[in-house]
Amino acid sequence: MMTSLYGILGVLLALVTSGHSLSCTQCTSTSTSCTGSSVTCSSGNQCGVIYTTTTTGISATASYTMSCLSLNDCSLSGSLTTNGGRIKSAASCCNTTDNCTPTLPSLPGDSTVSNGVTCRSCASASSTWCYTSDTIQCTGNESMCLLQSTQLSGSQSLATAIRGCSTQSFCNFGSQSYSVDGLSTSIKFVCTSGSTGLRKGFYLPAVICLFFLKLLI
C-alpha cells in the first residue's frame, strides 16, 4: 500500500502544474515517451514534459507526462524524501512547433550531506493528515519540511498524506484543484521554513491522476 501511495504522489507532482494557442500532446506513461491527443494550450503556455521517479526500498517506478505547462513550471526540478522513499521530478519545455516534444528532463542528483534540518516523516493512504514522532535528517537541497495532502472525490474516493524533507521548488506548488471525468481533486503542498532544528509541517494542496489509481487495487 505504501508503494502505491508513493507512486500516486509521483504522478501528482507531474500534474500539479497545468497547462498560447499552441497545441501540445497530452499523455502519460511509465516510460520516457508517450503518445496522445493534441490539446490547445492557454495563452503563454508551452509544450512540456514532467518526468518523475519514485523509489521505495528496492522498488522504483517512473511517470512521464506531456501537457501544456506555464513558463514558470518549465524550470521545475526538485525532490521529496521520507523514511519510506524518495520522489524526484523535473520538467522541460519547447515551443518551436505545435505538438513539439521537449527533451527528457534531467532529474536532481542524490546527496548524503546533511544540511542540519530535521523533519517529521510519515505517510497515510487513508487520510489527508499524518503525524508521528518519527523524524528524518534532511540532506542536500532538501531544506524544507513538507506535508503534501490529496483529496479525491466523485466516482472514486481517495485521501493521502506524505510528510518529509523537500526542496523549495515543491513547496512553491501551493494549493491546486481540478475536476475531470467526474472526479474532483484537491492537492495541498505546505512547508515550514528550512532553518535548522525540528520543523513542524502544515497542510499543502495538490492534484491527482487516475493513471496510478490502479496501484491501489
Coordinates of C-alpha atoms in Angstrom, one line a residue:
M1 CA 0.0 0.0 0.0
M2 CA 2.8 2.4 0.8
T3 CA 4.5 1.7 -2.5
S4 CA 1.2 2.6 -4.2
L5 CA 0.9 5.8 -2.2
Y6 CA 4.4 7.0 -3.3
G7 CA 3.6 6.1 -6.9
I8 CA 0.5 8.2 -6.8
L9 CA 2.4 11.1 -5.3
G10 CA 4.9 10.9 -8.1
V11 CA 2.2 11.3 -10.7
L12 CA 0.6 14.1 -8.7
L13 CA 3.8 16.0 -8.9
A14 CA 3.7 15.5 -12.6
L15 CA 0.2 17.0 -12.8
V16 CA 0.3 19.8 -10.2
T17 CA 1.4 22.2 -12.9
S18 CA -1.2 23.0 -15.6
G19 CA -1.4 23.9 -19.0
H20 CA -0.9 30.5 -26.1
S21 CA -2.8 29.0 -28.5
L22 CA 0.0 26.5 -29.0
S23 CA -1.2 22.9 -29.5
C24 CA 0.5 20.2 -27.4
T25 CA 0.3 16.5 -27.0
Q26 CA -1.3 15.3 -23.7
C27 CA -0.4 11.8 -22.5
T28 CA 1.1 9.9 -19.6
S29 CA 3.2 6.7 -19.5
T30 CA 5.7 4.8 -17.3
S31 CA 8.5 5.0 -19.8
T32 CA 10.3 8.0 -21.3
S33 CA 7.9 8.7 -24.1
C34 CA 4.2 8.6 -24.8
T35 CA 1.6 9.4 -27.5
G36 CA -1.8 11.0 -27.1
S37 CA -4.3 13.5 -28.3
S38 CA -3.5 17.2 -29.1
V39 CA -4.9 19.9 -26.9
T40 CA -4.9 23.7 -27.3
C41 CA -3.0 25.4 -24.5
S42 CA -3.8 28.6 -22.7
S43 CA -2.1 31.7 -23.9
G44 CA 1.6 31.9 -22.9
N45 CA 1.9 28.2 -22.2
Q46 CA 4.4 25.8 -23.8
C47 CA 4.6 22.1 -24.6
G48 CA 6.1 20.5 -21.6
V49 CA 7.3 17.2 -20.1
I50 CA 7.5 16.3 -16.5
Y51 CA 9.5 13.3 -15.6
T52 CA 9.2 11.8 -12.2
T53 CA 10.8 8.8 -10.5
T54 CA 9.6 7.2 -7.2
T55 CA 11.8 4.9 -5.2
T56 CA 10.6 2.9 -2.2
G57 CA 13.0 0.3 -0.8
I58 CA 14.1 -1.8 -3.8
S59 CA 11.1 -0.8 -5.9
A60 CA 11.3 2.0 -8.4
T61 CA 8.6 3.5 -10.7
A62 CA 8.6 6.3 -13.2
S63 CA 6.0 8.6 -14.8
Y64 CA 6.4 10.6 -18.0
T65 CA 3.7 13.3 -18.5
M66 CA 3.3 15.6 -21.6
S67 CA 1.0 18.5 -21.4
C68 CA 0.7 22.3 -21.6
L69 CA 2.9 24.0 -19.0
S70 CA 3.2 27.5 -17.8
L71 CA 6.7 29.1 -18.5
N72 CA 7.4 29.1 -14.7
D73 CA 6.8 25.4 -14.5
C74 CA 9.2 24.6 -17.3
S75 CA 12.1 25.0 -14.9
L76 CA 10.8 22.6 -12.3
S77 CA 13.4 20.4 -10.6
G78 CA 13.0 19.1 -7.1
S79 CA 12.8 16.1 -4.8
L80 CA 11.0 14.9 -1.7
T81 CA 12.4 12.3 0.8
T82 CA 10.7 10.5 3.6
N83 CA 11.7 7.4 5.7
G84 CA 9.7 5.4 3.2
G85 CA 11.0 6.6 -0.1
R86 CA 12.1 9.4 -2.4
I87 CA 10.5 11.2 -5.3
K88 CA 12.5 13.2 -7.9
S89 CA 10.8 15.3 -10.6
A90 CA 12.0 17.7 -13.4
A91 CA 10.4 19.4 -16.3
S92 CA 11.5 20.7 -19.8
C93 CA 9.5 22.6 -22.5
C94 CA 9.5 23.5 -26.1
N95 CA 7.5 26.0 -28.3
T96 CA 9.1 25.6 -31.7
T97 CA 6.1 24.0 -33.3
D98 CA 2.7 22.6 -32.4
N99 CA 3.0 19.2 -30.6
C100 CA 6.8 19.5 -30.3
T101 CA 8.5 17.0 -28.0
P102 CA 10.7 18.5 -25.3
T103 CA 14.0 16.9 -24.4
L104 CA 13.9 14.5 -21.4
P105 CA 14.4 16.5 -18.2
S106 CA 17.5 15.8 -16.0
L107 CA 16.5 14.8 -12.5
P108 CA 18.1 16.2 -9.4
G109 CA 21.2 14.4 -8.2
D110 CA 21.5 12.5 -4.9
S111 CA 23.2 13.9 -1.8
T112 CA 24.1 12.3 1.5
V113 CA 25.4 15.5 3.0
S114 CA 23.3 16.7 6.0
N115 CA 22.1 20.2 5.8
G116 CA 21.2 20.4 9.5
V117 CA 17.4 20.3 9.1
T118 CA 15.2 17.6 10.7
C119 CA 11.6 17.0 9.6
R120 CA 8.8 14.7 10.7
S121 CA 8.3 11.7 8.3
C122 CA 5.1 9.8 7.8
A123 CA 2.6 8.6 5.2
S124 CA -1.1 7.8 5.1
A125 CA -3.1 6.0 2.5
S126 CA -6.4 6.8 4.1
S127 CA -6.2 10.4 5.4
T128 CA -5.1 13.9 4.3
W129 CA -3.2 14.2 7.6
C130 CA -0.3 12.3 9.1
Y131 CA 1.8 13.0 12.2
T132 CA 4.4 10.9 14.0
S133 CA 7.3 11.2 16.3
D134 CA 9.5 9.7 13.5
T135 CA 11.9 12.1 12.0
I136 CA 14.3 12.3 9.1
Q137 CA 17.6 14.1 8.7
C138 CA 17.4 16.2 5.5
T139 CA 20.3 16.3 3.0
G140 CA 21.5 18.4 0.1
N141 CA 18.9 20.9 -1.2
E142 CA 16.0 19.4 0.7
S143 CA 16.0 22.1 3.3
M144 CA 12.2 22.4 3.8
C145 CA 9.7 20.3 5.8
L146 CA 6.7 19.5 3.7
L147 CA 3.3 17.9 4.2
Q148 CA 1.5 17.0 0.9
S149 CA -2.2 16.0 1.1
T150 CA -4.5 14.8 -1.6
Q151 CA -8.3 14.5 -1.6
L152 CA -10.1 12.8 -4.5
S153 CA -13.9 12.7 -4.6
G154 CA -16.6 11.8 -7.1
S155 CA -16.7 8.5 -8.9
Q156 CA -13.8 7.4 -6.8
S157 CA -12.6 8.4 -3.4
L158 CA -9.0 8.8 -2.1
A159 CA -7.2 10.6 0.7
T160 CA -3.5 10.5 1.1
A161 CA -0.8 12.4 3.0
I162 CA 3.0 12.4 3.0
R163 CA 5.4 14.3 5.2
G164 CA 9.2 14.7 4.8
C165 CA 12.2 16.7 3.5
S166 CA 11.6 18.7 0.4
T167 CA 13.3 21.2 -2.0
Q168 CA 11.8 24.7 -2.1
S169 CA 10.5 24.0 -5.7
F170 CA 7.9 21.5 -4.4
C171 CA 6.8 24.0 -1.7
N172 CA 6.0 26.6 -4.4
F173 CA 3.2 24.4 -5.8
G174 CA 0.8 25.7 -3.1
S175 CA -2.9 24.7 -3.4
Q176 CA -4.4 23.4 -6.6
S177 CA -7.6 21.7 -7.6
Y178 CA -9.4 20.4 -10.7
S179 CA -12.2 18.2 -12.0
V180 CA -12.2 15.7 -14.8
D181 CA -14.3 12.8 -15.8
G182 CA -16.5 13.1 -12.7
L183 CA -13.6 13.3 -10.3
S184 CA -12.7 16.3 -8.2
T185 CA -9.2 16.5 -6.9
S186 CA -7.6 18.9 -4.4
I187 CA -3.9 18.8 -3.5
K188 CA -2.1 20.9 -1.0
F189 CA 1.7 21.5 -0.5
V190 CA 2.6 23.3 2.7
C191 CA 6.1 23.8 4.0
T192 CA 7.8 25.3 7.1
S193 CA 11.0 27.3 6.8
G194 CA 14.2 25.4 6.3
S195 CA 16.2 26.8 9.2
T196 CA 18.0 24.3 11.4
G197 CA 16.1 22.3 14.0
L198 CA 12.9 20.3 14.0
R199 CA 10.2 21.7 11.8
K200 CA 6.5 21.0 12.2
G201 CA 4.7 20.7 8.9
F202 CA 1.4 22.1 7.8
Y203 CA -1.2 21.4 5.1
L204 CA -0.5 21.8 1.3
P205 CA -3.0 21.2 -1.6
A206 CA -2.4 19.4 -5.0
V207 CA -3.8 17.4 -7.9
I208 CA -4.1 13.7 -8.8
C209 CA -4.1 11.4 -11.9
L210 CA -6.2 8.3 -12.3
F211 CA -3.2 6.7 -14.0
F212 CA -1.9 5.3 -10.8
L213 CA -5.2 4.6 -9.0
K214 CA -4.8 1.0 -10.3
L215 CA -1.9 0.7 -7.9
L216 CA -4.2 0.9 -5.0
I217 CA -6.3 -2.1 -6.2

